[in-house]
Amino acid sequence: PPLNSPAMRKSKRITAVILTVAVLLAVTGVALFVFVPAQMEGRLEEDLSFRARSTADYLAANARVGLAGSRSTTLRDAAELARLEPDLAYAVVVNERGKVVATAFPNVDLNVDWESQVSGVSSPEIVDARATVVVNDWLAGTIYVGLSRDAQQASLKQDRMLVAGFAGFMVLLALASAAGAVQMKRLRNTAEEWQQRHMSVRRQAGDLYSSVREHRQTQRSLQASESKYKSLFENTMASAMADLEELNRHLEKRKADLEHEVGVRKKAEVSLRRYTERLQLLNAVERSLLEGKSVEESAELALSMGMKLLPAARMTLVESDTRTGEAWIVGQTATYKVHRKIGDTIPFAEVQTHAKVRSCADLAAEDEASAVEKAMLREGLLSYVDVPLVVRDEVVGVLTVASSLAEAFSEEHFNIARDIADLMAIGVHRSRLDTERELYEQELVLARDRAEDMARLKTAFLTNMSHEIRTPISGIMGFSQVLHDEVPDGLREFTGLIRESAHRLLNTINSVLELARIESGRDGLEVTRMDLGELVKEATERLEPLAKRKSLSFTFENKAPGALCDLDRACVDRIVTNLVDNAIKFTDGGAVRAQVTTRGQVATLEVNDTGVGIDPGFLPHLFDDFRQEQMEANREHEGSGLGLTVSKKLVDRLGGTIRITSEKGVGTSVFVDFPLAGATVEDAEAARQAVDRGAVPRQQEARSGAGQRTSA
């Protein structure tokens, strides 16, 4: 055709289009190869970082909820939950001191500083994140999570290869298109050259036929080339479309995998949410019990929250007492109106008394239903669970969870009902203990009041009777002395017996009066700083004639002259008189010895005898009122049994201690310790302990002191 013919112009336009398409394909391929892998890598990196942070926050939130309910194993449970992440490299729980307390990575040691191990765990191929667990403004721990890049790197490598292949294919396709366009241009140029030559030949030779034939040949050649390159272009496009379809199938498969993973995570989130709600229920009920709320209030809270977790139409909590055969409703929640209310009593026969869980999946299918089950059917209930409230193998009530649906309860629902029943059993048991404690405290108060009344009556009785007896005794003693001076010598033995009996009775009355005065707190002390040795010497000089009358060796030795103590003269005189008089009375042969010593910050009065001694079984009762080792009427030694009692109480009033060691048939030793003037209570106690370790023999011992009011 001519150079400016429509066919030639169309050929030029086709060539320009092919070149434009080739350029676009080349640019697109280069752009895909340069920019798409970087964007894919950035997105995968962001996704991995987001997953690491989400996992850390998820574990921290779970740990925070558990710690708010005082669960000691919550941090370890959080570490175990991390195993749900498929790309997990490590998950470590660190306490507030930086110690590892839980881990989901076997190469991390527990109870070791995390900073010392993090270098061995972390690597450039791991994306890490952390989250702190704060409960009530207190840092309870830190969650460290690391996700491996291996799976993402493998996926990225595969996607990068696909993109590179596709980009290369587009570049090859662009090159092929460009080559076709160049070839078409070359053919067109050739045709133009032939046309010019033909025109030149035709002008020169006028051989139009030859030019036409050549032109037709050129046209046929051009058509053949166009057909060839068109077929090549179509084959190339078909191959590219096949590759695109393969890439699309791969992406669809990847999408299905991601959707499955999202479904699994949603199921885990639902399970975790239900577990969190269960923990919140238990924590709320436990907090209500710890705050001292009544069983009814705690039951109302537990049942109202339990209705949200269980597919129940009615929940009833019944408390029962097997000892009285009574049962009553302490809590009830229902979605419909029930005729029984909180506080109503129910027949004890309707209450479960064994410690096993009882349930029925479909009441309508039961052939033989109990009266209680028939009542449930009338209320429209088809399934139920009875969980007993057990405390120390005793059933104290039952929790009934009923539903209007058949087979409504799963194993998880059974566990929730058991948890509620266990907590409410504790609440019922605590309520009963509080009631019993209040009754016991009331009984103790009444017993204390009765004891105080009896003590006051005893003191008043002893005081009144002692005064009533003391007046005639004084007359008896006075007239017995007159008779003793005036009667003949043969009768003076009887008057002497009268005088001694009256004197002994007067001593007994004085002891009773003194004991009553000490117990009533009416004996005022006049404490001054005195020499203990001089006080003991004055008292023993009056008692020495009693020892000589029994032919006993009596000695007193003051080994601590100038041992000043804060004492009351009358009290010390009474203590020495009672102790020495007892030693003389219970010694028939041998010696009685008294001495005063000091050791550290303590001054000690020691009275030893070689008398009959004391039976080891009676030593704990030495300081009891009116107690003697021989209580029979024909006992060998007379006495009221108040000497040691009064001595012990006087020693206590002066801030001292008294202890007695004895061996039957060998003798008795009495030690009375008083702190020296200016000594502190701690110094005196240390000195007493030193005396116990070094001076007191390892024999049977009775002890009493200012800090120890009961006999040893």
XYZ file of C-alpha atoms in Angstrom:
712
model
C 0.000 0.000 0.000
C 1.055 3.605 -0.272
C 3.167 5.148 2.495
C 0.299 7.252 3.836
C -2.379 4.640 3.321
C -4.738 3.630 6.240
C -3.031 0.224 6.503
C 0.375 1.803 7.009
C -0.982 4.265 9.569
C -2.736 1.393 11.393
C 0.531 -0.536 11.409
C 2.302 2.436 12.968
C -0.380 2.783 15.624
C -0.152 -0.921 16.462
C 3.611 -0.616 16.769
C 3.277 2.394 19.092
C 0.725 0.523 21.222
C 2.951 -2.541 21.442
C 5.930 -0.370 22.458
C 3.806 1.402 25.097
C 2.591 -1.941 26.461
C 6.164 -3.236 26.534
C 7.348 -0.154 28.435
C 4.464 -0.452 30.915
C 5.131 -4.164 31.412
C 8.819 -3.502 31.995
C 8.143 -0.660 34.440
C 5.508 -2.745 36.269
C 7.846 -5.738 36.511
C 10.705 -3.601 37.863
C 8.354 -1.890 40.317
C 7.023 -5.222 41.524
C 10.551 -6.554 41.970
C 11.773 -3.414 43.778
C 8.871 -2.237 45.926
C 6.520 -5.184 46.606
C 9.025 -7.391 48.543
C 9.983 -4.428 50.749
C 6.321 -3.666 51.480
C 5.604 -7.353 52.154
C 8.568 -7.570 54.503
C 7.485 -4.379 56.314
C 3.934 -5.649 56.716
C 5.103 -9.040 58.002
C 7.439 -7.281 60.453
C 4.596 -5.058 61.674
C 2.288 -8.071 61.958
C 4.901 -10.027 63.953
C 5.523 -7.054 66.289
C 1.774 -6.580 66.745
C 1.335 -10.273 67.558
C 4.189 -10.156 70.080
C 2.727 -7.103 71.813
C -0.793 -8.600 71.712
C 0.454 -11.875 73.201
C 2.299 -10.042 76.001
C -0.718 -7.819 76.752
C -3.032 -10.844 76.583
C -0.907 -12.783 79.092
C -0.555 -9.715 81.325
C -4.323 -9.177 81.348
C -4.904 -12.819 82.243
C -2.281 -12.640 85.022
C -3.736 -9.369 86.313
C -7.229 -10.870 86.609
C -5.893 -13.923 88.429
C -3.725 -11.914 90.805
C -6.703 -9.733 91.755
C -8.294 -12.998 93.034
C -5.189 -14.046 95.064
C -4.325 -16.957 92.873
C -0.693 -17.815 93.579
C -0.255 -19.850 90.290
C -1.636 -17.201 87.876
C 1.755 -16.061 86.503
C 2.711 -19.662 85.701
C -0.676 -20.234 84.062
C -0.052 -17.125 81.942
C 3.247 -18.562 80.734
C 1.502 -21.826 79.761
C -1.158 -19.902 77.792
C 1.622 -18.477 75.629
C 2.069 -21.919 73.995
C -1.046 -21.145 71.928
C 1.121 -18.820 69.766
C 2.545 -20.992 66.908
C 5.617 -18.746 66.322
C 6.551 -18.559 70.023
C 10.296 -18.455 70.633
C 10.057 -17.822 74.355
C 7.615 -16.557 77.001
C 9.035 -15.653 80.396
C 7.331 -14.307 83.548
C 9.637 -12.194 85.749
C 8.652 -10.999 89.247
C 9.230 -7.517 90.637
C 12.814 -8.463 91.667
C 13.791 -9.531 88.137
C 13.672 -13.272 88.923
C 12.188 -15.749 86.438
C 9.137 -17.395 88.072
C 7.616 -19.115 85.034
C 8.629 -19.871 81.415
C 7.386 -21.576 78.296
C 10.963 -21.939 76.932
C 12.982 -24.973 78.136
C 16.385 -23.214 77.920
C 15.470 -20.613 80.569
C 16.198 -21.447 84.236
C 13.768 -20.508 87.010
C 14.675 -18.281 89.985
C 17.546 -16.695 87.988
C 17.919 -13.045 86.946
C 16.355 -12.562 83.517
C 19.044 -10.020 82.484
C 21.679 -12.757 82.807
C 19.785 -15.075 80.404
C 18.234 -12.710 77.907
C 21.445 -12.559 75.796
C 21.353 -16.349 75.336
C 17.677 -16.385 74.348
C 17.284 -13.277 72.157
C 18.643 -13.111 68.598
C 18.144 -10.920 65.469
C 15.657 -13.516 64.193
C 13.312 -12.973 67.191
C 10.852 -10.116 67.690
C 10.356 -9.472 71.410
C 7.810 -7.553 73.489
C 7.026 -7.140 77.131
C 4.098 -6.084 79.353
C 3.935 -5.306 83.055
C 1.372 -6.773 85.461
C 0.177 -4.107 87.908
C -2.391 -4.974 90.591
C -3.575 -2.234 92.962
C -0.642 0.058 92.018
C 1.751 -2.801 92.779
C 4.118 -4.221 90.171
C 3.369 -7.927 90.395
C 5.592 -9.012 87.480
C 6.665 -8.528 83.839
C 5.821 -10.714 80.798
C 8.572 -11.088 78.164
C 7.470 -12.651 74.846
C 9.573 -13.411 71.780
C 8.248 -14.555 68.380
C 10.459 -16.224 65.783
C 10.807 -14.749 62.295
C 11.533 -18.194 60.751
C 7.990 -18.955 59.562
C 7.485 -15.383 58.286
C 10.893 -15.384 56.612
C 10.074 -18.672 54.836
C 6.689 -17.337 53.731
C 8.288 -14.018 52.688
C 10.962 -15.854 50.735
C 8.344 -17.878 48.904
C 6.220 -14.796 48.173
C 9.319 -12.871 47.072
C 10.229 -15.669 44.657
C 6.695 -15.580 43.252
C 6.830 -11.803 42.829
C 10.309 -12.006 41.300
C 9.146 -14.681 38.869
C 6.094 -12.701 37.916
C 8.159 -9.520 37.539
C 10.700 -11.366 35.417
C 7.944 -12.811 33.343
C 6.509 -9.320 32.761
C 9.970 -8.013 31.833
C 10.440 -10.916 29.384
C 6.992 -10.240 28.002
C 7.920 -6.564 27.620
C 11.138 -7.517 25.856
C 9.244 -9.866 23.562
C 6.667 -7.158 22.810
C 9.434 -4.630 22.180
C 11.189 -7.102 19.905
C 7.952 -7.658 17.994
C 7.407 -3.912 17.682
C 10.985 -3.425 16.490
C 10.573 -6.221 14.007
C 7.311 -4.726 12.752
C 9.001 -1.336 12.403
C 11.871 -2.974 10.591
C 9.459 -4.708 8.265
C 7.614 -1.461 7.728
C 10.869 0.298 7.026
C 11.741 -2.488 4.644
C 8.363 -2.105 3.001
C 8.918 1.608 2.723
C 12.320 0.988 1.185
C 10.777 -1.428 -1.268
C 8.053 1.028 -2.068
C 10.602 3.744 -2.707
C 12.646 1.350 -4.806
C 9.544 0.225 -6.648
C 8.587 3.783 -7.328
C 12.126 4.509 -8.434
C 12.111 1.461 -10.715
C 8.702 2.339 -11.954
C 9.847 5.857 -12.660
C 12.950 4.569 -14.260
C 11.708 1.508 -16.063
C 7.984 1.864 -15.742
C 7.765 -1.786 -14.859
C 4.661 -1.509 -12.729
C 4.043 -5.212 -12.737
C 7.363 -6.022 -11.189
C 6.881 -3.433 -8.458
C 3.436 -4.755 -7.656
C 4.734 -8.306 -7.415
C 7.530 -7.268 -5.118
C 5.149 -5.246 -3.072
C 2.794 -8.252 -2.719
C 5.660 -10.419 -1.695
C 6.682 -7.872 0.914
C 3.099 -7.657 2.120
C 2.838 -11.412 2.450
C 6.112 -11.450 4.367
C 4.833 -8.712 6.647
C 1.571 -10.563 7.272
C 3.494 -13.736 8.061
C 5.631 -11.816 10.581
C 2.580 -10.243 12.128
C 0.892 -13.617 12.397
C 4.029 -15.092 13.969
C 4.433 -12.367 16.568
C 0.708 -12.316 17.269
C 0.816 -16.027 18.039
C 3.879 -15.451 20.267
C 2.089 -12.647 22.125
C -1.008 -14.787 22.652
C 1.067 -17.703 24.006
C 2.955 -15.340 26.312
C -0.250 -13.839 27.654
C -1.765 -17.314 28.183
C 1.308 -18.380 30.188
C 1.143 -15.175 32.257
C -2.551 -15.736 32.976
C -1.824 -19.315 34.102
C 0.866 -18.013 36.459
C -1.552 -15.399 37.799
C -4.194 -18.060 38.426
C -1.618 -20.198 40.304
C -0.664 -17.180 42.400
C -4.342 -16.494 43.094
C -4.887 -20.111 44.260
C -1.904 -19.797 46.595
C -3.308 -16.577 48.037
C -6.735 -18.210 48.525
C -5.125 -21.072 50.406
C -3.199 -18.622 52.582
C -6.436 -16.749 53.256
C -8.175 -20.000 54.317
C -5.290 -20.778 56.687
C -5.525 -17.307 58.220
C -9.299 -17.628 58.638
C -8.818 -20.976 60.406
C -6.219 -19.436 62.710
C -8.563 -16.542 63.490
C -11.336 -19.036 64.316
C -9.067 -20.938 66.688
C -8.091 -17.698 68.408
C -11.713 -16.638 68.738
C -12.544 -19.964 70.408
C -9.610 -19.486 72.778
C -10.790 -15.962 73.553
C -14.295 -17.245 74.318
C -12.898 -19.925 76.640
C -10.650 -17.391 78.333
C -13.512 -14.939 78.744
C -15.689 -17.616 80.383
C -12.793 -18.622 82.618
C -12.284 -14.949 83.560
C -15.980 -14.558 84.373
C -15.755 -17.700 86.496
C -12.780 -16.305 88.385
C -14.598 -13.003 88.872
C -17.556 -14.888 90.351
C -15.373 -16.839 92.753
C -13.357 -13.746 93.720
C -16.499 -11.707 94.371
C -18.032 -14.425 96.574
C -14.738 -14.996 98.396
C -14.340 -11.244 98.991
C -17.917 -11.096 100.319
C -17.165 -13.901 102.780
C -13.886 -12.298 103.864
C -15.645 -8.990 104.488
C -17.845 -10.760 107.029
C -21.113 -10.497 105.142
C -23.953 -12.839 106.051
C -24.578 -16.133 104.287
C -27.752 -14.699 102.714
C -25.882 -11.710 101.224
C -23.055 -13.897 99.895
C -25.577 -16.397 98.506
C -27.496 -13.644 96.709
C -24.269 -12.428 95.074
C -23.114 -15.951 94.140
C -26.457 -17.015 92.646
C -26.992 -13.770 90.712
C -23.539 -14.090 89.116
C -23.972 -17.850 88.645
C -27.118 -17.297 86.559
C -24.933 -15.471 84.014
C -22.552 -18.429 83.667
C -24.998 -21.331 83.863
C -27.977 -22.112 81.577
C -30.231 -22.176 84.640
C -33.831 -21.141 85.122
C -33.624 -21.457 88.914
C -30.779 -21.659 91.448
C -31.553 -22.431 95.098
C -29.186 -22.658 98.082
C -30.504 -24.616 101.083
C -28.782 -24.858 104.470
C -29.458 -27.958 106.564
C -28.577 -29.155 110.056
C -28.428 -32.914 110.460
C -28.315 -32.584 114.256
C -31.671 -30.797 114.475
C -33.213 -32.199 111.289
C -34.013 -28.724 109.967
C -33.481 -27.130 106.545
C -34.189 -23.656 105.216
C -33.602 -21.571 102.080
C -30.750 -19.044 102.351
C -30.579 -17.994 98.706
C -32.725 -18.273 95.564
C -32.691 -16.777 92.058
C -35.077 -17.677 89.237
C -36.277 -16.409 85.863
C -39.878 -17.073 86.870
C -42.005 -16.567 89.967
C -41.479 -19.256 92.643
C -43.699 -19.905 95.653
C -40.878 -20.481 98.132
C -38.894 -17.526 99.476
C -35.606 -16.965 101.281
C -35.922 -17.967 104.922
C -38.686 -20.517 104.347
C -38.167 -23.905 105.944
C -38.480 -27.010 103.826
C -38.994 -30.658 104.784
C -35.714 -32.251 105.777
C -36.601 -35.298 103.670
C -36.298 -33.162 100.512
C -32.690 -32.222 101.360
C -29.737 -34.207 100.093
C -27.743 -35.647 103.013
C -24.956 -37.487 101.166
C -21.765 -35.934 99.829
C -22.174 -36.945 96.177
C -23.341 -34.775 93.282
C -26.793 -35.733 92.035
C -28.093 -34.800 88.588
C -30.728 -35.629 85.981
C -30.402 -34.785 82.282
C -34.095 -35.214 81.350
C -36.820 -35.419 83.986
C -39.463 -36.099 81.355
C -37.727 -39.364 80.426
C -37.556 -40.648 84.035
C -39.851 -43.577 84.774
C -39.800 -43.163 88.541
C -39.502 -39.543 89.689
C -39.320 -38.412 93.310
C -41.695 -35.883 94.806
C -39.098 -33.143 94.396
C -38.534 -34.060 90.732
C -42.266 -34.077 90.065
C -42.480 -30.594 91.581
C -39.708 -29.487 89.218
C -41.626 -30.890 86.245
C -44.684 -28.929 87.301
C -42.518 -25.769 87.314
C -41.386 -26.529 83.756
C -37.866 -27.713 84.680
C -36.406 -30.635 82.709
C -32.837 -31.013 84.063
C -31.086 -30.243 87.348
C -27.849 -30.633 89.337
C -27.714 -30.991 93.150
C -24.256 -30.168 94.575
C -23.881 -30.801 98.350
C -22.210 -28.255 100.653
C -19.634 -30.370 102.499
C -17.473 -29.252 105.441
C -15.254 -31.851 107.124
C -17.288 -34.779 105.719
C -20.509 -33.171 106.976
C -23.240 -32.045 104.571
C -24.381 -28.572 105.684
C -26.617 -27.796 102.699
C -27.189 -28.254 98.979
C -27.020 -26.069 95.856
C -29.708 -26.878 93.256
C -29.246 -25.641 89.672
C -32.248 -26.380 87.437
C -32.933 -25.633 83.748
C -36.007 -25.653 81.561
C -33.969 -27.439 78.860
C -33.082 -31.110 78.742
C -29.361 -32.010 78.939
C -28.541 -28.365 79.619
C -25.460 -28.854 81.792
C -21.956 -29.733 80.643
C -18.891 -30.718 82.640
C -17.836 -27.063 82.777
C -21.208 -26.163 84.307
C -20.748 -28.941 86.872
C -17.368 -27.472 87.855
C -18.791 -23.952 88.213
C -21.590 -25.274 90.439
C -19.030 -27.179 92.558
C -16.930 -24.021 92.988
C -19.959 -22.013 94.144
C -21.017 -24.820 96.505
C -17.528 -25.088 98.020
C -17.355 -21.348 98.730
C -20.865 -21.243 100.197
C -20.048 -24.292 102.359
C -17.178 -22.277 103.817
C -19.556 -19.364 104.396
C -22.133 -21.567 106.148
C -19.417 -23.156 108.280
C -18.002 -19.748 109.202
C -21.473 -18.458 110.090
C -22.053 -21.408 112.375
C -18.649 -20.943 113.975
C -19.438 -17.263 114.570
C -22.741 -18.186 116.196
C -21.115 -20.850 118.351
C -18.323 -18.431 119.264
C -20.825 -15.780 120.330
C -22.681 -18.309 122.483
C -19.387 -19.512 123.940
C -18.302 -15.932 124.671
C -21.610 -15.273 126.400
C -21.125 -18.416 128.481
C -17.577 -17.321 129.304
C -18.795 -13.892 130.408
C -21.448 -15.492 132.614
C -18.877 -17.925 134.022
C -16.442 -15.078 134.679
C -19.155 -13.061 136.434
C -20.081 -16.069 138.545
C -16.418 -16.697 139.386
C -15.901 -13.064 140.368
C -19.029 -13.170 142.534
C -17.827 -16.382 144.162
C -14.374 -14.853 144.733
C -15.919 -11.768 146.340
C -18.214 -13.930 148.458
C -15.271 -16.100 149.507
C -13.176 -13.070 150.459
C -16.050 -11.486 152.345
C -16.823 -14.770 154.080
C -13.210 -15.378 155.082
C -12.768 -11.811 156.280
C -15.979 -11.783 158.323
C -15.441 -15.261 159.789
C -11.786 -14.533 160.579
C -12.708 -11.377 162.469
C -15.529 -13.180 164.283
C -13.148 -15.966 165.344
C -10.202 -13.687 166.112
C -11.994 -11.847 168.945
C -12.745 -14.947 171.090
C -9.275 -16.359 170.301
C -7.667 -13.267 171.832
C -9.715 -13.861 174.991
C -8.744 -17.518 175.075
C -5.050 -16.671 174.736
C -5.253 -14.012 177.490
C -7.071 -16.178 180.001
C -4.898 -19.213 179.154
C -1.842 -17.149 180.124
C -3.489 -16.144 183.428
C -4.406 -19.774 184.134
C -0.893 -20.899 183.223
C 0.570 -18.581 185.870
C -1.926 -19.502 188.607
C -2.645 -23.247 188.273
C -0.434 -25.867 189.933
C 2.519 -27.310 188.050
C 0.656 -30.505 187.226
C -1.992 -28.628 185.267
C 0.314 -26.252 183.391
C 0.752 -28.817 180.593
C -2.934 -28.418 179.728
C -2.858 -24.635 179.818
C 0.218 -24.771 177.568
C -1.689 -26.889 175.082
C -4.573 -24.399 175.188
C -2.176 -21.516 174.536
C -0.355 -23.311 171.668
C -3.639 -24.325 170.018
C -4.976 -20.799 170.243
C -1.692 -19.439 168.843
C -1.838 -21.884 165.904
C -5.454 -20.988 165.229
C -4.550 -17.287 165.333
C -1.734 -17.868 162.803
C -4.182 -19.641 160.513
C -6.665 -16.794 160.806
C -3.897 -14.257 160.123
C -2.864 -16.197 157.002
C -6.454 -16.284 155.778
C -6.853 -12.565 156.410
C -3.601 -11.776 154.658
C -4.531 -13.925 151.650
C -7.934 -12.213 151.455
C -6.309 -8.798 151.735
C -3.795 -9.627 148.958
C -6.467 -11.000 146.608
C -8.739 -8.007 147.208
C -5.859 -5.584 146.515
C -6.286 -3.718 149.819
C -2.755 -4.381 151.104
C -0.896 -1.161 150.403
C 2.848 -1.631 149.881
C 5.434 0.765 151.309
C 8.339 0.025 148.988
C 11.679 1.510 149.977
C 15.300 0.704 149.164
C 16.540 -1.795 151.788
C 19.364 -4.230 152.429
C 17.911 -7.696 151.795
C 20.507 -9.384 154.011
C 19.658 -7.209 157.045
C 15.911 -7.846 156.638
C 16.442 -11.616 156.458
C 18.788 -11.523 159.460
C 16.188 -9.749 161.628
C 13.493 -12.262 160.680
C 15.655 -15.371 161.237
C 16.788 -14.236 164.697
C 13.178 -14.498 165.904
C 12.827 -18.021 164.458
C 16.102 -19.480 165.761
C 14.528 -20.577 169.101
C 12.048 -22.768 167.199
C 14.951 -24.663 165.608
C 16.745 -25.084 168.921
C 13.523 -26.414 170.484
C 13.642 -29.269 167.902
C 17.431 -29.705 168.350
C 18.131 -28.591 164.783
C 21.245 -26.847 163.538
C 20.186 -23.395 162.299
C 22.545 -21.009 160.486
C 22.221 -17.778 158.533
C 24.931 -16.408 156.265
C 24.866 -13.058 154.476
C 27.152 -13.464 151.456
C 25.966 -10.224 149.848
C 26.211 -7.367 152.359
C 24.802 -4.136 150.989
C 22.505 -5.888 148.459
C 19.944 -3.098 148.068
C 16.512 -3.917 146.650
C 13.200 -2.047 146.422
C 11.187 -3.976 149.052
C 8.400 -3.739 151.626
C 9.648 -4.621 155.130
C 6.430 -6.335 156.252
C 6.211 -8.421 153.060
C 9.829 -9.612 153.303
C 9.389 -10.428 157.001
C 6.283 -12.485 156.202
C 8.047 -14.322 153.327
C 11.092 -15.220 155.447
C 8.907 -16.272 158.402
C 6.786 -18.610 156.234
C 9.758 -20.209 154.459
C 11.936 -20.730 157.543
C 8.960 -21.871 159.643
C 8.097 -24.477 156.964
C 11.715 -25.660 156.850
C 11.819 -26.113 160.638
C 8.373 -27.738 160.768
C 9.154 -30.399 158.113
C 12.687 -31.173 159.416
C 12.923 -33.654 162.302
C 16.702 -33.982 162.315
C 19.629 -32.311 160.644
C 20.000 -28.649 159.762
C 18.197 -25.621 158.401
C 20.259 -23.016 156.551
C 19.385 -19.570 155.184
C 21.651 -17.343 153.119
C 21.562 -14.244 150.895
C 23.659 -14.108 147.702
C 23.862 -12.020 144.548
C 24.560 -12.915 140.977
C 24.433 -10.378 138.192
C 21.484 -8.048 138.769
C 19.608 -10.413 141.136
C 19.732 -10.858 144.922
C 18.682 -14.355 146.078
C 17.316 -15.589 149.411
C 17.987 -19.328 149.730
C 16.460 -21.547 152.455
C 17.682 -25.175 152.626
C 16.626 -28.000 154.917
C 17.302 -31.712 155.345
C 13.667 -32.557 156.003
C 11.219 -35.035 154.534
C 11.211 -33.458 151.056
C 8.296 -33.216 148.635
C 6.857 -35.855 146.333
C 7.495 -34.934 142.633
C 3.813 -35.363 141.839
C 2.833 -32.665 144.346
C 5.330 -30.024 143.194
C 2.929 -28.417 140.643
C 0.404 -27.820 143.483
C 2.723 -26.231 146.048
C 1.338 -22.730 145.552
C -2.372 -23.706 145.488
C -4.663 -22.391 148.229
C -5.154 -24.715 151.237
C -3.231 -27.543 149.528
C -0.935 -29.848 151.511
C 0.799 -33.014 150.459
C -0.973 -34.859 153.301
C -4.615 -33.840 153.450
C -5.780 -36.550 155.891
C -7.053 -35.679 159.345
C -4.261 -37.678 160.991
C -1.446 -36.033 159.027
C 1.912 -35.717 160.796
C 2.396 -31.969 160.270
C -0.265 -29.408 161.043
C -0.885 -26.260 159.013
C -3.436 -24.392 156.909
C -1.686 -24.835 153.562
C -1.501 -21.068 152.988
C 2.133 -20.341 153.831
C 3.590 -20.891 150.369
C 0.500 -19.395 148.717
C 0.856 -16.152 150.670
C 4.636 -16.129 150.114
C 4.239 -16.593 146.375
C 1.690 -13.776 146.094
C 3.892 -11.425 148.150
C 6.941 -12.259 146.016
C 4.901 -11.541 142.892
C 3.792 -8.176 144.310
C 7.447 -7.224 144.901
C 8.448 -8.165 141.327
C 10.438 -11.233 142.305
C 10.348 -14.942 141.543
C 10.188 -17.987 143.768
C 11.203 -21.514 142.845
C 11.445 -24.702 144.876
C 13.491 -27.838 144.265
C 13.064 -30.933 146.376
C 13.939 -34.598 146.580
C 11.883 -36.987 148.656
C 13.747 -38.022 151.840
C 16.713 -35.699 151.124
C 15.430 -32.156 151.637
C 14.067 -29.019 150.054
C 15.610 -25.802 148.731
C 13.664 -22.581 148.219
C 15.069 -19.730 146.082
C 13.550 -16.228 146.158
C 15.019 -13.760 143.600
C 14.626 -9.972 143.797
C 16.086 -7.544 141.202
C 18.737 -5.249 142.643
C 17.924 -1.553 142.883
C 18.332 0.187 139.523
C 18.232 -3.034 137.480
C 15.895 -3.145 134.457
C 13.412 -5.929 133.875
C 15.553 -7.281 131.018
C 18.685 -7.323 133.204
C 16.853 -9.099 136.014
C 15.398 -11.703 133.642
C 18.821 -12.382 132.089
C 20.300 -12.797 135.553
C 17.528 -15.195 136.561
C 18.197 -17.296 133.465
C 21.890 -17.358 134.328
C 21.028 -18.479 137.870
C 18.794 -21.209 136.451
C 21.589 -22.475 134.228
C 24.345 -22.383 136.818
C 22.974 -22.510 140.357
C 19.817 -24.631 140.363
C 20.364 -28.413 140.389
C 18.497 -30.501 137.857
C 15.794 -31.780 140.237
C 12.051 -31.582 140.325
C 11.172 -27.873 140.589
C 8.162 -25.674 141.314
C 8.382 -22.095 140.014
C 6.403 -18.882 140.151
C 7.207 -15.240 139.382
C 6.012 -11.780 138.504
C 5.911 -12.650 134.804
C 4.532 -16.160 135.426
C 1.449 -16.121 137.605
C 0.638 -19.831 137.402
C 2.560 -22.533 139.228
C 5.030 -24.518 137.154
